[in-house]
Amino acid sequence: MSRSLSPTWPNRIFGKLKGLQIYALISAALSLSIVLTIIVTLFVQSGPVLLAENSGLMSTSWNPDKGQFGVLPMLFGSVFVMIIAVSVAFPLGLLAAVYIAETRSSRLRRLIKFFLEMLVGIPSIVYGLIGVAHLNIWVADIFDLQSGRVILTAGILLGIMILPTFLTLTEDAISAIPTKFRENAKSLGLYRHEVFFSVILPQAKTGIAGAGLLALGRALGETMAVMLVIGSLDRLPSPLFNPLSSGQTITSKLGREVAESAFGSVHFSALVFMSLILVSITVILTITSRYLFRKTPENV
Amino acid sequence: MNIPNLLLVSSNQSSDVDVQSHSIRLDGFSAYYGKNCIVSDINLKLPIKGVTCLVGPSGAGKSTILRWLNRINEETESASFSGTVKVLGRDIMSGYPDVTELRRRVGMVFQQPCVFPCSIYDNILMGLRTQKLSKAQARDIVEHGLKLASLWDEVSNRLEGRADSLSLGQQQRLCLARALVLEPDVLLLDEPTASIDPISSHAIEELVISLGRKISIVMVTHNIGQAKRISDHVVFLCDGKIVEQGTRAHMFSPRCSAKTKTYITEDFCDC
């Protein structure tokens, strides 16, 4: 006579699943609560500077001793450095990604991708040291400056840093377009560049835009490397778009002053407020890039 | 109005064709993927006009041969070939230094319909992008191409609509129309009806028969009934070699070889 399963088995399995479900629920809730805690903390800690009289948040003057906390120089510095970084990284990254994605040799593609992914993993302080040791000096020599610690140096360095991220994600977006599109276009007698611009790019553009936004997110959040080469001057460049002037970004400012400010002070609150601006921009970039990636063909 | 004479052999094409009695000629052709030999020592001559069906079991090398005829296979990593392949009297490598010229003269439609993510109108004109066409000319070409592919009545009121909103059968006919507006001398069809409904399949068969009276068509098919209906010439391949070739009358008669007979009647090959 064959042995039948005990009727209690389904209950035991169900019981285990229930336990797992509770575990998963707690984990999810914990993750969500951490994010919410960060956001709430940023808002709460920004309170003192937002409520303080004459803090001059939207001014260009930053002087904690006089109670002036103008964030505009840092905000402008962040955006300016980001624009230079994008100008360096995006054209180079796009061209390189097209070459890698459209090359026939999968061995070459794998090799280049391997090195790119290694570059993504290099700590930012290493890039910063290279910036101090070489880029800094080159910029000073080329533009005949006393010091190469200027916005341009920070922008170029940041561009080099985000290049691998942008390149590898762009290459993924282009490679994700099925081969059949290339074959069909080529069988119509289209040249390689026509195939890319007429058939591949229209389909990959949302993915490429998403790659750009993710790379921008990294650029915005970068602290150490920028801090080492930007010159740390809390004022707007003169003239305004002079890349050969020293400057300051939100992250480099935070990196320098958070440890010096007293917790609970208006000075600390002003720094937290800058963090809130940074997080807001990064969240917008991340949400937009996720939306764009969702529209790429591989996810259809 | 200057409407291209679709499917008529143009003057420069006829000069090639006049001196050649074959649209395609393979001598000692072998094809490889890496070190794997897919087809070996193929000798084949295909007529200037008519429908030639390549039949045989999966892995026989039919599509590989087809994909070399317009050099689309050179886009595949590790693909190579030896021997001589002549298309319209010219060697496909040395005779066509610009491969796009070869591909314009040797059109191709693949097994899976693949329309570009743009309008039906733009899909048809994709291969003519470099030609300066007036709006009226472009419109006439689109209309003529769609009529050739028996698609005009179904899509004439939505030419600006997205091509990927069409049914698979319609998409495949759009691919055919897209290839035909280039006025190819040779048309390669790689199982064009394998993934579409019987009605669309029938429409494509009708089209292939009528086109075969004007140009050379090489079609890969697993459907023996289809080969019997539309072919003028049949090439039976197995395991990378030609087992037998001949006219339709010969290949589907008791005079054909025992291996061909077995494959045709039992869909089985003992090569």
PDB file of N, CA, C and O in Angstrom, chain B residues 196-258:
ATOM      1  N   ILE B 196       2.921  33.630 -41.128  1.00  0.00           N
ATOM      2  CA  ILE B 196       1.712  34.438 -41.382  1.00  0.00           C
ATOM      3  C   ILE B 196       0.515  33.535 -41.691  1.00  0.00           C
ATOM      4  O   ILE B 196       0.660  32.337 -41.928  1.00  0.00           O
ATOM      5  N   ASP B 197      -0.657  34.137 -41.720  1.00  0.00           N
ATOM      6  CA  ASP B 197      -1.899  33.380 -41.885  1.00  0.00           C
ATOM      7  C   ASP B 197      -2.063  32.875 -43.321  1.00  0.00           C
ATOM      8  O   ASP B 197      -1.428  33.393 -44.250  1.00  0.00           O
ATOM      9  N   PRO B 198      -2.919  31.866 -43.523  1.00  0.00           N
ATOM     10  CA  PRO B 198      -3.075  31.266 -44.873  1.00  0.00           C
ATOM     11  C   PRO B 198      -3.529  32.252 -45.938  1.00  0.00           C
ATOM     12  O   PRO B 198      -3.100  32.148 -47.088  1.00  0.00           O
ATOM     13  N   ILE B 199      -4.367  33.211 -45.578  1.00  0.00           N
ATOM     14  CA  ILE B 199      -4.870  34.155 -46.592  1.00  0.00           C
ATOM     15  C   ILE B 199      -3.731  35.057 -47.092  1.00  0.00           C
ATOM     16  O   ILE B 199      -3.531  35.228 -48.293  1.00  0.00           O
ATOM     17  N   SER B 200      -2.953  35.581 -46.133  1.00  0.00           N
ATOM     18  CA  SER B 200      -1.805  36.412 -46.520  1.00  0.00           C
ATOM     19  C   SER B 200      -0.785  35.572 -47.278  1.00  0.00           C
ATOM     20  O   SER B 200      -0.156  36.030 -48.235  1.00  0.00           O
ATOM     21  N   SER B 201      -0.636  34.331 -46.843  1.00  0.00           N
ATOM     22  CA  SER B 201       0.288  33.409 -47.492  1.00  0.00           C
ATOM     23  C   SER B 201      -0.104  33.191 -48.955  1.00  0.00           C
ATOM     24  O   SER B 201       0.742  33.218 -49.857  1.00  0.00           O
ATOM     25  N   HIS B 202      -1.401  33.043 -49.165  1.00  0.00           N
ATOM     26  CA  HIS B 202      -1.899  32.835 -50.529  1.00  0.00           C
ATOM     27  C   HIS B 202      -1.628  34.076 -51.388  1.00  0.00           C
ATOM     28  O   HIS B 202      -1.200  33.970 -52.547  1.00  0.00           O
ATOM     29  N   ALA B 203      -1.847  35.266 -50.781  1.00  0.00           N
ATOM     30  CA  ALA B 203      -1.613  36.517 -51.519  1.00  0.00           C
ATOM     31  C   ALA B 203      -0.140  36.616 -51.925  1.00  0.00           C
ATOM     32  O   ALA B 203       0.180  37.036 -53.045  1.00  0.00           O
ATOM     33  N   ILE B 204       0.735  36.232 -51.031  1.00  0.00           N
ATOM     34  CA  ILE B 204       2.176  36.309 -51.344  1.00  0.00           C
ATOM     35  C   ILE B 204       2.547  35.302 -52.429  1.00  0.00           C
ATOM     36  O   ILE B 204       3.316  35.601 -53.342  1.00  0.00           O
ATOM     37  N   GLU B 205       1.959  34.123 -52.356  1.00  0.00           N
ATOM     38  CA  GLU B 205       2.229  33.110 -53.397  1.00  0.00           C
ATOM     39  C   GLU B 205       1.815  33.634 -54.775  1.00  0.00           C
ATOM     40  O   GLU B 205       2.547  33.486 -55.763  1.00  0.00           O
ATOM     41  N   GLU B 206       0.627  34.236 -54.835  1.00  0.00           N
ATOM     42  CA  GLU B 206       0.142  34.799 -56.105  1.00  0.00           C
ATOM     43  C   GLU B 206       1.132  35.847 -56.633  1.00  0.00           C
ATOM     44  O   GLU B 206       1.452  35.889 -57.823  1.00  0.00           O
ATOM     45  N   LEU B 207       1.595  36.677 -55.685  1.00  0.00           N
ATOM     46  CA  LEU B 207       2.522  37.742 -56.057  1.00  0.00           C
ATOM     47  C   LEU B 207       3.843  37.161 -56.570  1.00  0.00           C
ATOM     48  O   LEU B 207       4.384  37.622 -57.591  1.00  0.00           O
ATOM     49  N   VAL B 208       4.336  36.141 -55.883  1.00  0.00           N
ATOM     50  CA  VAL B 208       5.606  35.521 -56.288  1.00  0.00           C
ATOM     51  C   VAL B 208       5.486  34.930 -57.689  1.00  0.00           C
ATOM     52  O   VAL B 208       6.383  35.084 -58.526  1.00  0.00           O
ATOM     53  N   ILE B 209       4.357  34.279 -57.964  1.00  0.00           N
ATOM     54  CA  ILE B 209       4.159  33.685 -59.299  1.00  0.00           C
ATOM     55  C   ILE B 209       4.202  34.774 -60.376  1.00  0.00           C
ATOM     56  O   ILE B 209       4.879  34.634 -61.400  1.00  0.00           O
ATOM     57  N   SER B 210       3.493  35.886 -60.123  1.00  0.00           N
ATOM     58  CA  SER B 210       3.465  36.938 -61.155  1.00  0.00           C
ATOM     59  C   SER B 210       4.819  37.629 -61.285  1.00  0.00           C
ATOM     60  O   SER B 210       5.243  37.976 -62.382  1.00  0.00           O
ATOM     61  N   LEU B 211       5.517  37.832 -60.160  1.00  0.00           N
ATOM     62  CA  LEU B 211       6.843  38.454 -60.224  1.00  0.00           C
ATOM     63  C   LEU B 211       7.851  37.569 -60.942  1.00  0.00           C
ATOM     64  O   LEU B 211       8.746  38.037 -61.639  1.00  0.00           O
ATOM     65  N   GLY B 212       7.669  36.271 -60.780  1.00  0.00           N
ATOM     66  CA  GLY B 212       8.590  35.301 -61.372  1.00  0.00           C
ATOM     67  C   GLY B 212       8.609  35.353 -62.887  1.00  0.00           C
ATOM     68  O   GLY B 212       9.535  34.860 -63.527  1.00  0.00           O
ATOM     69  N   ARG B 213       7.597  35.957 -63.478  1.00  0.00           N
ATOM     70  CA  ARG B 213       7.573  36.083 -64.939  1.00  0.00           C
ATOM     71  C   ARG B 213       8.501  37.210 -65.405  1.00  0.00           C
ATOM     72  O   ARG B 213       8.793  37.323 -66.581  1.00  0.00           O
ATOM     73  N   LYS B 214       8.899  38.046 -64.468  1.00  0.00           N
ATOM     74  CA  LYS B 214       9.705  39.223 -64.848  1.00  0.00           C
ATOM     75  C   LYS B 214      11.113  39.213 -64.272  1.00  0.00           C
ATOM     76  O   LYS B 214      12.032  39.752 -64.870  1.00  0.00           O
ATOM     77  N   ILE B 215      11.262  38.685 -63.084  1.00  0.00           N
ATOM     78  CA  ILE B 215      12.590  38.677 -62.450  1.00  0.00           C
ATOM     79  C   ILE B 215      12.894  37.282 -61.900  1.00  0.00           C
ATOM     80  O   ILE B 215      12.041  36.395 -61.926  1.00  0.00           O
ATOM     81  N   SER B 216      14.091  37.140 -61.394  1.00  0.00           N
ATOM     82  CA  SER B 216      14.479  35.861 -60.798  1.00  0.00           C
ATOM     83  C   SER B 216      14.169  35.899 -59.306  1.00  0.00           C
ATOM     84  O   SER B 216      14.551  36.841 -58.608  1.00  0.00           O
ATOM     85  N   ILE B 217      13.478  34.876 -58.861  1.00  0.00           N
ATOM     86  CA  ILE B 217      13.140  34.802 -57.437  1.00  0.00           C
ATOM     87  C   ILE B 217      13.722  33.517 -56.861  1.00  0.00           C
ATOM     88  O   ILE B 217      13.560  32.432 -57.431  1.00  0.00           O
ATOM     89  N   VAL B 218      14.427  33.651 -55.754  1.00  0.00           N
ATOM     90  CA  VAL B 218      14.952  32.472 -55.056  1.00  0.00           C
ATOM     91  C   VAL B 218      14.256  32.425 -53.704  1.00  0.00           C
ATOM     92  O   VAL B 218      14.329  33.382 -52.920  1.00  0.00           O
ATOM     93  N   MET B 219      13.581  31.333 -53.461  1.00  0.00           N
ATOM     94  CA  MET B 219      12.766  31.266 -52.247  1.00  0.00           C
ATOM     95  C   MET B 219      13.087  30.009 -51.451  1.00  0.00           C
ATOM     96  O   MET B 219      13.094  28.904 -51.984  1.00  0.00           O
ATOM     97  N   VAL B 220      13.356  30.206 -50.185  1.00  0.00           N
ATOM     98  CA  VAL B 220      13.548  29.070 -49.284  1.00  0.00           C
ATOM     99  C   VAL B 220      12.188  28.709 -48.712  1.00  0.00           C
ATOM    100  O   VAL B 220      11.447  29.581 -48.264  1.00  0.00           O
ATOM    101  N   THR B 221      11.840  27.459 -48.755  1.00  0.00           N
ATOM    102  CA  THR B 221      10.572  27.048 -48.146  1.00  0.00           C
ATOM    103  C   THR B 221      10.670  25.630 -47.582  1.00  0.00           C
ATOM    104  O   THR B 221      11.401  24.782 -48.099  1.00  0.00           O
ATOM    105  N   HIS B 222       9.933  25.433 -46.482  1.00  0.00           N
ATOM    106  CA  HIS B 222       9.806  24.082 -45.933  1.00  0.00           C
ATOM    107  C   HIS B 222       8.503  23.434 -46.394  1.00  0.00           C
ATOM    108  O   HIS B 222       8.250  22.271 -46.118  1.00  0.00           O
ATOM    109  N   ASN B 223       7.705  24.256 -47.041  1.00  0.00           N
ATOM    110  CA  ASN B 223       6.374  23.820 -47.438  1.00  0.00           C
ATOM    111  C   ASN B 223       6.438  23.227 -48.847  1.00  0.00           C
ATOM    112  O   ASN B 223       6.505  23.939 -49.843  1.00  0.00           O
ATOM    113  N   ILE B 224       6.423  21.907 -48.907  1.00  0.00           N
ATOM    114  CA  ILE B 224       6.555  21.223 -50.193  1.00  0.00           C
ATOM    115  C   ILE B 224       5.397  21.570 -51.117  1.00  0.00           C
ATOM    116  O   ILE B 224       5.564  21.780 -52.318  1.00  0.00           O
ATOM    117  N   GLY B 225       4.202  21.681 -50.524  1.00  0.00           N
ATOM    118  CA  GLY B 225       3.020  22.041 -51.311  1.00  0.00           C
ATOM    119  C   GLY B 225       3.207  23.406 -51.958  1.00  0.00           C
ATOM    120  O   GLY B 225       2.849  23.613 -53.112  1.00  0.00           O
ATOM    121  N   GLN B 226       3.786  24.291 -51.215  1.00  0.00           N
ATOM    122  CA  GLN B 226       4.025  25.639 -51.732  1.00  0.00           C
ATOM    123  C   GLN B 226       5.031  25.616 -52.892  1.00  0.00           C
ATOM    124  O   GLN B 226       4.814  26.245 -53.927  1.00  0.00           O
ATOM    125  N   ALA B 227       6.085  24.837 -52.703  1.00  0.00           N
ATOM    126  CA  ALA B 227       7.090  24.708 -53.770  1.00  0.00           C
ATOM    127  C   ALA B 227       6.439  24.145 -55.026  1.00  0.00           C
ATOM    128  O   ALA B 227       6.724  24.575 -56.151  1.00  0.00           O
ATOM    129  N   LYS B 228       5.551  23.204 -54.823  1.00  0.00           N
ATOM    130  CA  LYS B 228       4.870  22.579 -55.959  1.00  0.00           C
ATOM    131  C   LYS B 228       3.969  23.576 -56.672  1.00  0.00           C
ATOM    132  O   LYS B 228       3.819  23.544 -57.897  1.00  0.00           O
ATOM    133  N   ARG B 229       3.373  24.493 -55.888  1.00  0.00           N
ATOM    134  CA  ARG B 229       2.441  25.459 -56.483  1.00  0.00           C
ATOM    135  C   ARG B 229       3.147  26.573 -57.248  1.00  0.00           C
ATOM    136  O   ARG B 229       2.675  27.012 -58.283  1.00  0.00           O
ATOM    137  N   ILE B 230       4.282  27.038 -56.709  1.00  0.00           N
ATOM    138  CA  ILE B 230       4.823  28.298 -57.266  1.00  0.00           C
ATOM    139  C   ILE B 230       6.145  28.161 -58.026  1.00  0.00           C
ATOM    140  O   ILE B 230       6.524  29.071 -58.747  1.00  0.00           O
ATOM    141  N   SER B 231       6.848  27.036 -57.853  1.00  0.00           N
ATOM    142  CA  SER B 231       8.217  27.000 -58.391  1.00  0.00           C
ATOM    143  C   SER B 231       8.264  26.674 -59.884  1.00  0.00           C
ATOM    144  O   SER B 231       7.383  26.005 -60.426  1.00  0.00           O
ATOM    145  N   ASP B 232       9.307  27.171 -60.537  1.00  0.00           N
ATOM    146  CA  ASP B 232       9.640  26.744 -61.891  1.00  0.00           C
ATOM    147  C   ASP B 232      10.796  25.759 -61.817  1.00  0.00           C
ATOM    148  O   ASP B 232      10.951  24.894 -62.665  1.00  0.00           O
ATOM    149  N   HIS B 233      11.601  25.954 -60.779  1.00  0.00           N
ATOM    150  CA  HIS B 233      12.838  25.191 -60.643  1.00  0.00           C
ATOM    151  C   HIS B 233      12.978  24.839 -59.159  1.00  0.00           C
ATOM    152  O   HIS B 233      12.688  25.678 -58.307  1.00  0.00           O
ATOM    153  N   VAL B 234      13.392  23.637 -58.860  1.00  0.00           N
ATOM    154  CA  VAL B 234      13.509  23.230 -57.449  1.00  0.00           C
ATOM    155  C   VAL B 234      14.917  22.697 -57.188  1.00  0.00           C
ATOM    156  O   VAL B 234      15.460  21.932 -57.987  1.00  0.00           O
ATOM    157  N   VAL B 235      15.490  23.146 -56.073  1.00  0.00           N
ATOM    158  CA  VAL B 235      16.798  22.635 -55.650  1.00  0.00           C
ATOM    159  C   VAL B 235      16.598  21.965 -54.300  1.00  0.00           C
ATOM    160  O   VAL B 235      16.156  22.605 -53.344  1.00  0.00           O
ATOM    161  N   PHE B 236      16.910  20.680 -54.244  1.00  0.00           N
ATOM    162  CA  PHE B 236      16.741  19.939 -52.986  1.00  0.00           C
ATOM    163  C   PHE B 236      18.103  19.800 -52.317  1.00  0.00           C
ATOM    164  O   PHE B 236      19.030  19.204 -52.862  1.00  0.00           O
ATOM    165  N   LEU B 237      18.191  20.384 -51.135  1.00  0.00           N
ATOM    166  CA  LEU B 237      19.451  20.366 -50.383  1.00  0.00           C
ATOM    167  C   LEU B 237      19.303  19.519 -49.135  1.00  0.00           C
ATOM    168  O   LEU B 237      18.245  19.499 -48.503  1.00  0.00           O
ATOM    169  N   CYS B 238      20.378  18.852 -48.779  1.00  0.00           N
ATOM    170  CA  CYS B 238      20.385  18.124 -47.524  1.00  0.00           C
ATOM    171  C   CYS B 238      21.815  18.057 -47.006  1.00  0.00           C
ATOM    172  O   CYS B 238      22.740  17.779 -47.789  1.00  0.00           O
ATOM    173  N   ASP B 239      21.973  18.379 -45.741  1.00  0.00           N
ATOM    174  CA  ASP B 239      23.280  18.286 -45.087  1.00  0.00           C
ATOM    175  C   ASP B 239      24.359  19.077 -45.836  1.00  0.00           C
ATOM    176  O   ASP B 239      25.495  18.624 -46.000  1.00  0.00           O
ATOM    177  N   GLY B 240      23.981  20.244 -46.313  1.00  0.00           N
ATOM    178  CA  GLY B 240      24.954  21.129 -46.954  1.00  0.00           C
ATOM    179  C   GLY B 240      25.316  20.775 -48.383  1.00  0.00           C
ATOM    180  O   GLY B 240      26.263  21.337 -48.933  1.00  0.00           O
ATOM    181  N   LYS B 241      24.591  19.854 -48.976  1.00  0.00           N
ATOM    182  CA  LYS B 241      24.899  19.463 -50.361  1.00  0.00           C
ATOM    183  C   LYS B 241      23.614  19.427 -51.191  1.00  0.00           C
ATOM    184  O   LYS B 241      22.535  19.211 -50.654  1.00  0.00           O
ATOM    185  N   ILE B 242      23.789  19.617 -52.509  1.00  0.00           N
ATOM    186  CA  ILE B 242      22.624  19.504 -53.386  1.00  0.00           C
ATOM    187  C   ILE B 242      22.395  18.024 -53.675  1.00  0.00           C
ATOM    188  O   ILE B 242      23.294  17.319 -54.158  1.00  0.00           O
ATOM    189  N   VAL B 243      21.209  17.567 -53.323  1.00  0.00           N
ATOM    190  CA  VAL B 243      20.874  16.163 -53.591  1.00  0.00           C
ATOM    191  C   VAL B 243      20.407  16.031 -55.038  1.00  0.00           C
ATOM    192  O   VAL B 243      20.831  15.130 -55.765  1.00  0.00           O
ATOM    193  N   GLU B 244      19.536  16.964 -55.424  1.00  0.00           N
ATOM    194  CA  GLU B 244      19.003  16.923 -56.789  1.00  0.00           C
ATOM    195  C   GLU B 244      18.404  18.286 -57.130  1.00  0.00           C
ATOM    196  O   GLU B 244      17.920  18.996 -56.247  1.00  0.00           O
ATOM    197  N   GLN B 245      18.468  18.650 -58.367  1.00  0.00           N
ATOM    198  CA  GLN B 245      17.800  19.873 -58.797  1.00  0.00           C
ATOM    199  C   GLN B 245      17.214  19.656 -60.176  1.00  0.00           C
ATOM    200  O   GLN B 245      17.668  18.809 -60.945  1.00  0.00           O
ATOM    201  N   GLY B 246      16.183  20.432 -60.456  1.00  0.00           N
ATOM    202  CA  GLY B 246      15.549  20.292 -61.766  1.00  0.00           C
ATOM    203  C   GLY B 246      14.289  21.130 -61.851  1.00  0.00           C
ATOM    204  O   GLY B 246      13.966  21.883 -60.929  1.00  0.00           O
ATOM    205  N   THR B 247      13.605  20.943 -62.960  1.00  0.00           N
ATOM    206  CA  THR B 247      12.359  21.698 -63.120  1.00  0.00           C
ATOM    207  C   THR B 247      11.311  21.132 -62.167  1.00  0.00           C
ATOM    208  O   THR B 247      11.448  20.018 -61.649  1.00  0.00           O
ATOM    209  N   ARG B 248      10.251  21.899 -61.973  1.00  0.00           N
ATOM    210  CA  ARG B 248       9.177  21.423 -61.090  1.00  0.00           C
ATOM    211  C   ARG B 248       8.594  20.114 -61.624  1.00  0.00           C
ATOM    212  O   ARG B 248       8.354  19.171 -60.861  1.00  0.00           O
ATOM    213  N   ALA B 249       8.419  20.079 -62.923  1.00  0.00           N
ATOM    214  CA  ALA B 249       7.827  18.878 -63.530  1.00  0.00           C
ATOM    215  C   ALA B 249       8.664  17.642 -63.225  1.00  0.00           C
ATOM    216  O   ALA B 249       8.134  16.571 -62.903  1.00  0.00           O
ATOM    217  N   HIS B 250       9.984  17.835 -63.257  1.00  0.00           N
ATOM    218  CA  HIS B 250      10.869  16.700 -62.993  1.00  0.00           C
ATOM    219  C   HIS B 250      10.867  16.335 -61.496  1.00  0.00           C
ATOM    220  O   HIS B 250      10.729  15.160 -61.139  1.00  0.00           O
ATOM    221  N   MET B 251      11.020  17.358 -60.657  1.00  0.00           N
ATOM    222  CA  MET B 251      11.201  17.090 -59.223  1.00  0.00           C
ATOM    223  C   MET B 251       9.952  16.507 -58.567  1.00  0.00           C
ATOM    224  O   MET B 251      10.041  15.814 -57.558  1.00  0.00           O
ATOM    225  N   PHE B 252       8.789  16.821 -59.122  1.00  0.00           N
ATOM    226  CA  PHE B 252       7.560  16.287 -58.527  1.00  0.00           C
ATOM    227  C   PHE B 252       6.970  15.152 -59.385  1.00  0.00           C
ATOM    228  O   PHE B 252       5.770  14.907 -59.374  1.00  0.00           O
ATOM    229  N   SER B 253       7.836  14.494 -60.129  1.00  0.00           N
ATOM    230  CA  SER B 253       7.370  13.365 -60.952  1.00  0.00           C
ATOM    231  C   SER B 253       8.030  12.078 -60.459  1.00  0.00           C
ATOM    232  O   SER B 253       8.993  12.123 -59.690  1.00  0.00           O
ATOM    233  N   PRO B 254       7.569  10.949 -60.897  1.00  0.00           N
ATOM    234  CA  PRO B 254       8.174   9.681 -60.484  1.00  0.00           C
ATOM    235  C   PRO B 254       9.616   9.532 -60.957  1.00  0.00           C
ATOM    236  O   PRO B 254      10.344   8.661 -60.492  1.00  0.00           O
ATOM    237  N   ARG B 255      10.049  10.418 -61.878  1.00  0.00           N
ATOM    238  CA  ARG B 255      11.407  10.315 -62.418  1.00  0.00           C
ATOM    239  C   ARG B 255      12.470  10.858 -61.465  1.00  0.00           C
ATOM    240  O   ARG B 255      13.657  10.666 -61.693  1.00  0.00           O
ATOM    241  N   CYS B 256      12.026  11.560 -60.418  1.00  0.00           N
ATOM    242  CA  CYS B 256      13.023  12.133 -59.510  1.00  0.00           C
ATOM    243  C   CYS B 256      13.701  11.028 -58.700  1.00  0.00           C
ATOM    244  O   CYS B 256      13.242   9.897 -58.661  1.00  0.00           O
ATOM    245  N   SER B 257      14.814  11.403 -58.023  1.00  0.00           N
ATOM    246  CA  SER B 257      15.592  10.390 -57.307  1.00  0.00           C
ATOM    247  C   SER B 257      14.819   9.859 -56.098  1.00  0.00           C
ATOM    248  O   SER B 257      13.867  10.493 -55.616  1.00  0.00           O
ATOM    249  N   ALA B 258      15.266   8.744 -55.599  1.00  0.00           N
ATOM    250  CA  ALA B 258      14.584   8.106 -54.466  1.00  0.00           C
ATOM    251  C   ALA B 258      14.614   8.993 -53.224  1.00  0.00           C
ATOM    252  O   ALA B 258      13.634   9.104 -52.475  1.00  0.00           O
TER     253      ALA B 258
END
